[in-house]
Short mmCIF file of C-alpha atoms and ligand atoms in Angstrom, two decimals:
data_model
loop_
_atom_site.label_atom_id
_atom_site.label_comp_id
_atom_site.label_asym_id
_atom_site.label_seq_id
_atom_site.Cartn_x
_atom_site.Cartn_y
_atom_site.Cartn_z
CA MET A 44 3.30 5.55 -25.22
CA SER A 45 0.96 3.26 -23.29
CA GLU A 46 -1.80 4.76 -21.17
CA PHE A 47 -0.72 5.61 -17.62
CA LYS A 48 -2.49 3.89 -14.75
CA THR A 49 -2.21 4.09 -10.99
CA LEU A 50 0.09 1.51 -9.42
CA ARG A 51 -1.50 -1.71 -8.23
CA GLY A 52 -3.06 -1.16 -4.81
CA MET A 53 -3.03 2.65 -5.22
CA ARG A 54 -6.12 4.60 -6.19
CA ASP A 55 -7.50 8.02 -6.93
CA LEU A 56 -10.27 9.38 -4.77
CA LEU A 57 -12.40 11.44 -7.16
CA PRO A 58 -14.44 14.42 -5.89
CA GLU A 59 -17.39 12.48 -4.42
CA GLU A 60 -15.23 9.95 -2.57
CA ALA A 61 -12.66 12.60 -1.66
CA ARG A 62 -15.46 14.65 -0.11
CA MET A 63 -16.52 11.66 2.00
CA MET A 64 -12.93 10.96 3.01
CA ILE A 65 -12.46 14.57 4.10
CA PHE A 66 -15.70 14.41 6.07
CA ILE A 67 -14.38 11.30 7.89
CA GLN A 68 -11.05 13.01 8.53
CA ASP A 69 -12.84 16.10 9.88
CA THR A 70 -14.82 13.81 12.19
CA ALA A 71 -11.60 12.14 13.39
CA ARG A 72 -10.08 15.57 14.11
CA ARG A 73 -13.20 16.71 15.96
CA VAL A 74 -13.15 13.58 18.14
CA ALA A 75 -9.43 14.14 18.84
CA ARG A 76 -10.23 17.66 20.05
CA LEU A 77 -13.14 16.47 22.19
CA TYR A 78 -10.85 14.09 24.08
CA GLY A 79 -7.83 16.41 24.31
CA TYR A 80 -5.58 14.64 21.78
CA LYS A 81 -3.06 17.05 20.21
CA GLU A 82 -2.36 16.57 16.53
CA ILE A 83 1.22 16.11 15.36
CA ILE A 84 2.55 15.59 11.83
CA THR A 85 5.34 13.04 11.40
CA PRO A 86 7.34 12.08 8.26
CA VAL A 87 6.03 9.56 5.75
CA VAL A 88 9.59 8.24 5.31
CA GLU A 89 11.46 6.96 8.37
CA THR A 90 14.48 4.70 8.86
CA TYR A 91 13.78 1.07 8.11
CA GLU A 92 15.23 0.18 11.48
CA LEU A 93 12.67 2.27 13.40
CA LEU A 94 9.68 1.04 11.42
CA ALA A 95 10.77 -2.60 11.43
CA ALA A 96 11.75 -2.71 15.10
CA LYS A 97 8.56 -4.11 16.50
CA ALA A 98 6.15 -4.26 13.61
CA GLY A 99 5.72 -8.04 13.52
CA ASP A 100 6.74 -10.27 10.61
CA GLU A 101 3.49 -9.72 8.79
CA VAL A 102 3.76 -5.94 8.51
CA ARG A 103 7.56 -5.98 8.27
CA SER A 104 7.54 -8.20 5.21
CA ARG A 105 5.08 -5.85 3.51
CA MET A 106 6.85 -2.55 3.97
CA PHE A 107 7.70 -0.28 1.05
CA ALA A 108 11.42 -0.36 1.88
CA PHE A 109 14.22 1.03 -0.25
CA LYS A 110 17.60 2.72 -0.17
CA ASP A 111 17.47 6.51 -0.55
CA LEU A 112 20.04 8.31 -2.72
CA GLY A 113 22.28 8.68 0.33
CA GLY A 114 22.39 4.90 0.68
CA ARG A 115 20.24 4.86 3.84
CA ASP A 116 17.77 2.04 4.44
CA VAL A 117 14.40 3.75 4.66
CA ALA A 118 10.73 2.82 4.33
CA LEU A 119 7.32 4.42 3.98
CA ARG A 120 5.51 4.27 7.32
CA PRO A 121 3.20 1.25 7.58
CA GLU A 122 1.58 2.80 10.72
CA PHE A 123 2.04 5.73 13.10
CA THR A 124 2.86 4.03 16.38
CA ALA A 125 6.60 3.63 15.73
CA SER A 126 6.97 7.35 14.93
CA VAL A 127 5.03 8.31 18.05
CA ALA A 128 7.13 5.93 20.18
CA ARG A 129 10.31 7.53 18.70
CA LEU A 130 9.06 10.96 19.82
CA VAL A 131 8.05 9.72 23.26
CA ALA A 132 11.53 8.23 23.71
CA THR A 133 13.26 11.46 22.61
CA THR A 134 11.61 14.88 22.19
CA PHE A 135 8.71 14.17 24.56
CA LYS A 136 10.96 12.45 27.09
CA ASN A 137 10.20 14.96 29.83
CA GLU A 138 6.60 15.66 28.91
CA ALA A 139 4.24 15.45 31.89
CA LYS A 140 2.14 12.29 31.80
CA PRO A 141 -0.46 11.51 30.72
CA PHE A 142 -0.36 13.05 27.28
CA ARG A 143 -2.48 12.42 24.28
CA ILE A 144 -1.26 12.43 20.70
CA PHE A 145 -3.24 12.31 17.47
CA CYS A 146 -1.93 11.64 13.92
CA LEU A 147 -3.79 11.51 10.65
CA GLY A 148 -2.34 10.59 7.27
CA SER A 149 -1.62 7.96 4.68
CA VAL A 150 0.28 4.77 5.48
CA TYR A 151 1.75 2.16 3.14
CA ARG A 152 1.74 -1.64 3.13
CA TYR A 153 2.40 -4.00 0.27
CA ASP A 154 -0.81 -5.93 0.98
CA GLU A 155 -2.60 -8.02 -1.63
CA PRO A 156 -5.17 -5.56 -3.01
CA GLN A 157 -8.84 -6.44 -2.64
CA ARG A 158 -12.03 -4.81 -1.41
CA GLY A 159 -11.06 -2.61 1.54
CA ARG A 160 -7.40 -3.54 1.23
CA HIS A 161 -5.07 -1.10 -0.48
CA ARG A 162 -1.36 -0.40 -0.53
CA GLU A 163 -1.86 3.24 0.38
CA PHE A 164 -4.56 3.90 2.92
CA TRP A 165 -5.52 6.46 5.55
CA GLN A 166 -5.44 6.11 9.29
CA SER A 167 -6.41 8.26 12.23
CA ASP A 168 -4.31 7.32 15.19
CA TYR A 169 -4.79 8.17 18.87
CA GLU A 170 -2.14 7.38 21.46
CA LEU A 171 -2.62 7.85 25.21
CA ILE A 172 0.84 7.86 26.77
CA GLY A 173 1.78 7.36 30.39
CA ALA A 174 -1.34 5.78 31.86
CA SER A 175 -1.54 2.12 32.80
CA ARG A 176 -4.96 2.08 34.40
CA PRO A 177 -8.06 0.50 32.84
CA GLU A 178 -9.59 3.98 32.51
CA ALA A 179 -7.03 4.69 29.78
CA ASP A 180 -7.93 1.52 27.85
CA ALA A 181 -11.61 2.37 28.24
CA GLU A 182 -11.04 5.89 26.89
CA ILE A 183 -9.54 4.52 23.67
CA LEU A 184 -12.48 2.13 23.24
CA ILE A 185 -15.09 4.78 23.95
CA LEU A 186 -13.57 7.40 21.65
CA THR A 187 -13.34 4.82 18.87
CA ASP A 188 -17.00 4.03 19.27
CA ARG A 189 -17.81 7.74 19.13
CA LEU A 190 -15.75 8.29 16.01
CA MET A 191 -17.48 5.43 14.17
CA ARG A 192 -20.93 6.68 15.16
CA GLU A 193 -20.21 10.33 14.38
CA ALA A 194 -18.91 9.30 10.98
CA GLY A 195 -22.42 7.89 10.47
CA LEU A 196 -21.85 4.13 10.73
CA LYS A 197 -24.60 1.96 12.17
CA ASP A 198 -24.38 -1.32 14.14
CA VAL A 199 -20.74 -0.89 15.07
CA ALA A 200 -19.41 -3.83 17.08
CA MET A 201 -16.19 -4.20 19.01
CA LYS A 202 -14.24 -7.39 19.58
CA ILE A 203 -11.97 -7.31 22.62
CA GLY A 204 -9.27 -9.63 23.87
CA HIS A 205 -6.15 -9.46 26.03
CA VAL A 206 -2.80 -10.82 24.82
CA GLY A 207 -1.68 -11.23 28.45
CA VAL A 208 -4.10 -14.11 28.97
CA ILE A 209 -2.37 -16.49 26.56
CA ARG A 210 1.11 -14.99 26.90
CA GLY A 211 0.82 -15.33 30.70
CA ILE A 212 0.19 -19.05 30.34
CA LEU A 213 2.95 -19.56 27.77
CA SER A 214 5.46 -17.65 29.91
CA GLN A 215 4.67 -19.73 32.96
CA GLU A 216 5.20 -22.84 30.82
CA GLY A 217 8.65 -21.58 29.84
CA VAL A 218 7.92 -20.55 26.21
CA ASP A 219 10.29 -17.70 25.27
CA ASP A 220 9.20 -14.40 23.66
CA ARG A 221 10.22 -15.33 20.15
CA GLU A 222 8.25 -18.57 20.24
CA GLN A 223 5.33 -16.76 21.84
CA ASN A 224 5.34 -14.25 18.98
CA ALA A 225 5.12 -17.10 16.45
CA VAL A 226 2.22 -18.65 18.38
CA MET A 227 0.42 -15.29 18.57
CA GLN A 228 0.89 -14.73 14.82
CA LEU A 229 -0.93 -18.00 14.13
CA MET A 230 -3.63 -17.07 16.65
CA ASP A 231 -4.02 -13.74 14.81
CA LYS A 232 -4.78 -15.74 11.66
CA LYS A 233 -7.26 -17.85 13.66
CA GLU A 234 -5.12 -20.93 13.01
CA TYR A 235 -5.63 -22.07 16.59
CA GLY A 236 -4.79 -25.74 15.91
CA SER A 237 -1.39 -24.87 14.43
CA ALA A 238 -0.81 -22.28 17.14
CA ILE A 239 -1.33 -24.84 19.90
CA SER A 240 0.78 -27.48 18.07
CA LEU A 241 3.58 -24.95 17.84
CA ALA A 242 3.30 -24.25 21.57
CA GLU A 243 3.44 -28.02 22.16
CA LYS A 244 6.70 -28.17 20.23
CA SER A 245 8.02 -25.51 22.60
CA GLY A 246 7.41 -27.96 25.44
CA ILE A 247 4.18 -26.90 27.16
CA SER A 248 2.48 -29.44 29.42
CA GLU A 249 -0.50 -31.60 28.40
CA LYS A 250 -2.63 -29.76 30.90
CA CYS A 251 -1.66 -26.49 29.27
CA VAL A 252 -2.66 -27.78 25.84
CA LYS A 253 -6.15 -28.56 27.23
CA VAL A 254 -6.42 -25.12 28.81
CA LEU A 255 -5.40 -23.39 25.57
CA GLU A 256 -7.81 -25.51 23.51
CA GLN A 257 -10.68 -24.42 25.72
CA LEU A 258 -9.54 -20.83 26.04
CA VAL A 259 -9.57 -20.19 22.29
CA GLN A 260 -13.22 -21.30 22.30
CA CYS A 261 -14.13 -18.69 24.93
CA LYS A 262 -15.92 -15.92 23.12
CA GLY A 263 -19.25 -14.14 22.89
CA ASN A 264 -21.45 -11.16 23.68
CA SER A 265 -22.30 -12.20 27.23
CA VAL A 266 -19.00 -10.68 28.17
CA PHE A 267 -19.06 -11.30 31.91
CA GLU A 268 -19.95 -14.96 31.45
CA VAL A 269 -17.05 -15.32 29.05
CA ILE A 270 -14.81 -13.59 31.59
CA ASP A 271 -15.89 -16.05 34.30
CA ARG A 272 -15.03 -19.01 32.07
CA MET A 273 -11.65 -17.46 31.27
CA LYS A 274 -10.97 -16.99 34.99
CA GLU A 275 -11.78 -20.62 35.65
CA LEU A 276 -9.45 -21.81 32.88
CA ALA A 277 -6.59 -19.50 33.85
CA LYS A 278 -6.86 -20.15 37.58
CA ASP A 279 -3.44 -21.86 37.89
CA TYR A 280 -1.61 -19.23 35.88
CA GLY A 281 -1.05 -16.11 38.00
CA LYS A 282 -0.13 -13.59 35.30
CA SER A 283 -2.82 -14.84 32.98
CA LEU A 284 -5.43 -14.47 35.72
CA GLU A 285 -4.29 -10.89 36.34
CA SER A 286 -4.84 -10.21 32.66
CA VAL A 287 -8.38 -11.58 32.79
CA GLU A 288 -9.06 -9.36 35.81
CA ASN A 289 -7.65 -6.33 33.94
CA LEU A 290 -9.89 -7.10 30.98
CA LYS A 291 -12.89 -7.33 33.30
CA GLN A 292 -12.17 -3.90 34.78
CA ILE A 293 -11.95 -2.37 31.31
CA LEU A 294 -15.25 -4.00 30.32
CA ASP A 295 -16.90 -2.73 33.52
CA LEU A 296 -16.02 0.81 32.47
CA VAL A 297 -16.99 0.43 28.83
CA THR A 298 -20.32 -1.26 29.45
CA GLY A 299 -21.11 1.15 32.28
CA ASN A 300 -21.07 3.97 29.73
CA ASP A 301 -24.47 5.59 28.98
CA ASP A 302 -24.18 4.79 25.33
CA VAL A 303 -23.56 1.10 25.79
CA ILE A 304 -21.05 -0.11 23.26
CA ASN A 305 -21.74 -3.36 21.46
CA VAL A 306 -18.85 -5.53 22.67
CA SER A 307 -17.89 -9.17 22.52
CA VAL A 308 -14.95 -10.85 24.18
CA ASP A 309 -12.71 -13.31 22.37
CA ALA A 310 -10.03 -14.98 24.51
CA GLY A 311 -8.08 -16.29 21.49
CA PHE A 312 -7.99 -12.89 19.80
CA ALA A 313 -4.44 -11.74 19.01
CA ARG A 314 -3.21 -8.96 16.70
CA GLY A 315 -0.54 -9.04 14.00
CA LEU A 316 1.64 -6.34 15.53
CA GLU A 317 4.00 -7.77 18.12
CA TYR A 318 4.14 -4.82 20.44
CA TYR A 319 0.82 -5.33 22.21
CA THR A 320 1.10 -6.25 25.89
CA GLY A 321 -2.47 -6.01 27.18
CA MET A 322 -5.99 -5.34 25.94
CA VAL A 323 -6.41 -5.60 22.16
CA PHE A 324 -9.49 -4.81 20.09
CA GLU A 325 -10.96 -4.41 16.62
CA MET A 326 -14.07 -2.73 15.22
CA PHE A 327 -16.53 -4.25 12.78
CA ILE A 328 -19.84 -3.57 11.07
CA PRO A 329 -22.15 -6.40 9.91
CA THR A 330 -21.71 -5.89 6.13
CA LEU A 331 -17.90 -6.00 6.14
CA ASP A 332 -15.80 -8.92 7.33
CA ILE A 333 -12.64 -6.81 7.68
CA ALA A 334 -11.76 -4.61 10.65
CA LEU A 335 -12.44 -0.87 10.50
CA GLY A 336 -9.93 -0.14 13.19
CA GLY A 337 -7.92 -1.75 15.89
CA GLY A 338 -5.55 -1.13 18.71
CA GLY A 339 -4.58 -1.98 22.20
CA ARG A 340 -2.07 -1.55 24.98
CA TYR A 341 1.67 -1.55 24.33
CA ASP A 342 3.59 -0.94 27.55
CA LYS A 343 7.04 -1.98 26.31
CA LEU A 344 7.29 -0.17 23.01
CA VAL A 345 8.76 3.15 24.16
CA GLU A 346 11.47 1.30 26.09
CA LEU A 347 12.36 -0.56 22.93
CA PHE A 348 13.18 2.76 21.27
CA GLY A 349 15.47 3.74 24.10
CA GLY A 350 12.97 5.65 26.22
CA GLU A 351 11.97 5.08 29.81
CA SER A 352 9.49 2.34 30.52
CA THR A 353 6.19 4.05 29.60
CA PRO A 354 2.72 2.51 29.59
CA ALA A 355 0.66 3.40 26.53
CA VAL A 356 -2.54 2.48 24.79
CA GLY A 357 -3.71 3.45 21.32
CA VAL A 358 -5.82 2.83 18.27
CA ALA A 359 -5.56 3.20 14.50
CA HIS A 360 -8.72 3.54 12.43
CA GLY A 361 -8.76 2.48 8.81
CA LEU A 362 -10.47 5.49 7.23
CA ASP A 363 -10.79 3.88 3.79
CA ARG A 364 -12.79 1.12 5.43
CA VAL A 365 -14.94 3.60 7.32
CA LEU A 366 -15.63 5.13 3.89
CA LEU A 367 -16.42 1.71 2.42
CA GLY A 368 -18.69 0.99 5.39
CA LEU A 369 -20.58 4.25 4.83
CA GLN A 370 -20.99 3.39 1.16
CA ASN A 371 -22.24 -0.10 2.08
CA GLN A 372 -24.73 1.35 4.52
CA LYS A 373 -25.73 4.03 1.99
CA MET A 374 -24.83 6.73 4.48
CA THR A 375 -23.50 9.56 2.34
CA PRO A 376 -22.69 12.66 4.38
CA LYS A 377 -24.78 15.64 3.30
CA ALA A 378 -23.23 17.94 0.73
CA GLU A 379 -22.71 21.51 1.88
CA GLY A 380 -25.92 23.38 1.10
CA ARG A 381 -24.03 26.49 -0.06
CA LYS A 382 -24.98 28.56 -3.08
CA THR A 383 -22.68 28.46 -6.09
CA VAL A 384 -22.26 31.40 -8.44
CA PHE A 385 -20.86 31.82 -11.94
CA VAL A 386 -19.64 35.30 -12.88
CA PHE A 387 -19.65 36.22 -16.56
CA PRO A 388 -18.33 39.46 -18.19
CA ILE A 389 -20.15 40.15 -21.46
CA LYS A 390 -17.19 41.85 -23.12
CA GLU A 391 -13.44 41.95 -22.53
CA GLU A 392 -13.79 45.48 -21.08
CA GLN A 393 -15.80 44.13 -18.15
CA ARG A 394 -13.30 41.42 -17.15
CA ALA A 395 -11.66 43.39 -14.36
CA HIS A 396 -15.07 44.47 -13.02
CA ALA A 397 -16.21 40.87 -13.05
CA LEU A 398 -13.19 39.83 -10.99
CA ARG A 399 -13.97 42.56 -8.47
CA ILE A 400 -17.50 41.25 -8.11
CA SER A 401 -16.16 37.70 -7.67
CA LYS A 402 -13.90 38.95 -4.90
CA LEU A 403 -16.80 40.67 -3.17
CA LEU A 404 -18.76 37.41 -3.19
CA ARG A 405 -15.84 35.24 -2.08
CA ASP A 406 -15.10 37.66 0.76
CA ALA A 407 -18.62 36.82 1.93
CA GLY A 408 -17.84 33.09 1.75
CA ILE A 409 -19.70 32.36 -1.48
CA MET A 410 -18.23 29.86 -3.95
CA VAL A 411 -17.59 31.61 -7.28
CA GLU A 412 -16.38 30.32 -10.62
CA ASP A 413 -15.08 32.88 -13.10
CA GLU A 414 -15.33 32.60 -16.87
CA VAL A 415 -11.91 31.52 -18.14
CA MET A 416 -12.75 30.17 -21.61
CA GLY A 417 -13.70 33.39 -23.42
CA ARG A 418 -17.04 31.88 -24.44
CA LYS A 419 -20.20 33.49 -25.73
CA MET A 420 -22.85 34.03 -23.06
CA THR A 421 -25.25 31.29 -24.21
CA LYS A 422 -22.53 28.63 -24.21
CA ALA A 423 -21.13 29.72 -20.85
CA LEU A 424 -24.57 29.79 -19.17
CA GLU A 425 -25.51 26.41 -20.60
CA ASP A 426 -22.35 25.02 -19.10
CA ALA A 427 -22.98 26.61 -15.68
CA ASP A 428 -26.47 25.12 -15.79
CA ARG A 429 -25.15 21.67 -16.71
CA ARG A 430 -22.80 21.83 -13.75
CA LYS A 431 -25.76 22.61 -11.47
CA MET A 432 -24.62 26.05 -10.35
CA ASP A 433 -27.29 28.17 -8.64
CA TYR A 434 -26.77 31.65 -10.08
CA ALA A 435 -25.00 33.49 -12.87
CA ILE A 436 -23.97 37.11 -12.44
CA ILE A 437 -23.78 38.79 -15.82
CA VAL A 438 -21.55 41.85 -15.90
CA GLY A 439 -22.44 44.16 -18.80
CA GLU A 440 -21.53 47.69 -19.81
CA ARG A 441 -25.03 49.16 -19.60
CA GLU A 442 -25.73 47.80 -16.09
CA LEU A 443 -22.30 48.77 -14.79
CA LYS A 444 -23.03 52.41 -15.65
CA GLU A 445 -25.82 52.16 -13.08
CA GLU A 446 -23.68 50.28 -10.55
CA SER A 447 -25.69 47.16 -11.33
CA VAL A 448 -25.36 43.65 -12.72
CA VAL A 449 -27.82 41.05 -13.95
CA ILE A 450 -28.46 38.11 -11.62
CA ARG A 451 -29.86 34.99 -13.24
CA ASP A 452 -31.38 32.17 -11.22
CA LEU A 453 -30.18 29.17 -13.22
CA LYS A 454 -32.68 26.80 -11.61
CA LYS A 455 -35.76 28.97 -12.13
CA ARG A 456 -34.43 30.42 -15.40
CA GLN A 457 -35.36 33.96 -14.32
CA GLN A 458 -33.24 37.05 -14.26
CA HIS A 459 -33.34 40.70 -13.16
CA THR A 460 -31.05 43.64 -12.60
CA VAL A 461 -29.70 44.35 -9.14
CA LYS A 462 -27.53 47.09 -7.65
CA ILE A 463 -24.05 45.76 -6.83
CA ASP A 464 -24.35 46.91 -3.21
CA GLN A 465 -27.57 44.84 -2.93
CA LEU A 466 -26.07 41.75 -4.52
CA LEU A 467 -25.03 40.00 -1.31
CA ASN A 468 -28.44 40.56 0.29
CA GLU A 469 -30.09 39.20 -2.79
CA LEU A 470 -27.95 36.04 -2.77
CA ARG A 471 -28.53 35.48 0.92
CA THR A 472 -32.31 35.50 0.64
P1 AMP B 81 -3.32 -2.21 12.11
O1 AMP B 81 -2.28 -1.16 12.28
O2 AMP B 81 -2.87 -3.39 11.31
O3 AMP B 81 -4.01 -2.55 13.35
O4 AMP B 81 -4.42 -1.53 11.18
C1 AMP B 81 -5.34 -0.61 11.69
C2 AMP B 81 -6.48 -0.47 10.72
O5 AMP B 81 -6.00 -0.03 9.46
C3 AMP B 81 -7.18 -1.78 10.39
O6 AMP B 81 -8.13 -2.10 11.36
C4 AMP B 81 -7.80 -1.45 9.07
O7 AMP B 81 -9.01 -0.76 9.25
C5 AMP B 81 -6.81 -0.53 8.43
N1 AMP B 81 -6.00 -1.27 7.44
C6 AMP B 81 -4.98 -2.13 7.66
N2 AMP B 81 -4.46 -2.57 6.51
C7 AMP B 81 -5.17 -1.99 5.52
C8 AMP B 81 -5.11 -2.01 4.08
N3 AMP B 81 -4.21 -2.73 3.42
N4 AMP B 81 -6.00 -1.26 3.38
C9 AMP B 81 -6.92 -0.50 4.01
N5 AMP B 81 -7.01 -0.43 5.36
C10 AMP B 81 -6.16 -1.16 6.11
#
């Protein structure tokens, strides 16, 4: 038989990386609690129809889709938003607004594997449902910034745009939704020339072409200057202008924060998922050219799943990329400084006693490994030493008669006898 390997795009996280991943997940959960987001757990497998409904061609074409044994068309979730929108349209229909939902788990996309791009990856997802005001958009941006910083990343930067700016212009020029989606997909890939040509084919005016050509150049860190230029360009397009104003209000809130977030505005910035209706954003760090997270406003999504018209804004963070970013920046979270103990019975007769001592230690929160290989003491202690354990507790007949055991400091290579009822004190000091 040939040697088994993981599937292409799938990978194992071994203890060191798994520990970092869990640290990042713990951070995401802590941030969710700090902002009042309630965690829910949704299925990995959903109907194809639900997941495909508004995912955008890009994600749709990369879904792990199959027929289950009952002949149903199903797929592995490529993101959480569709599942959350399903709940908002059904179970949470009568929930008082606003409400805040948090999901954390693995998602699946048949992407071309490369650095930071896998077919199974982890996301933390925050959705703020029922609020249309800029404060809600700002909350999502600010909590994202906090999560990235608390995970330990440095020099986090945020790129912000607003799909309403370009869509507003295209709508006014009579470009229908389907054609707009195709234009936005090209914009998402930064193929601005092709995007504008496509819009031209849909019949936009010459003036509009000029406006779009200049708009996609509007970007930079002097966010309010960029906003002014956008306003000037969009001045004849009512809906587009409203979108620029909305973006400005969000930026006012975000940059007015004590901990000023490093933001830049990019007027031609679109995102692959079709459901966005307003502000969109992505997070970056200098050493990685791929986004660590992204999100935005999607006011029409819940309606699409049969719910009432419900404004919503959310974000998904790519936790594998946060991990990669931490590795790039050499920011390993500290290992737990807890003591580790190996418990060794000298003879078979002391096995049950040894287990009782292990229990006593574990009840006090100490990590204990028991001897399970039936080895001689020298071998077993050498092994505990090699695995960098702190102490060995040696349980022998003679000591047990005096309610004692031997404690050996594996680092200092010293040992002495201690009464069992003093053992915890001894380990704590
Ligand atoms: P999206 O739902 O496409 O906005 O993705 C949200 C975040 O998930 C992105 O910003 C990435 O950080 C992460 N992500 C997307 N695709 C992948 C992938 N194939 N592998 C790892 N992370 C990904």
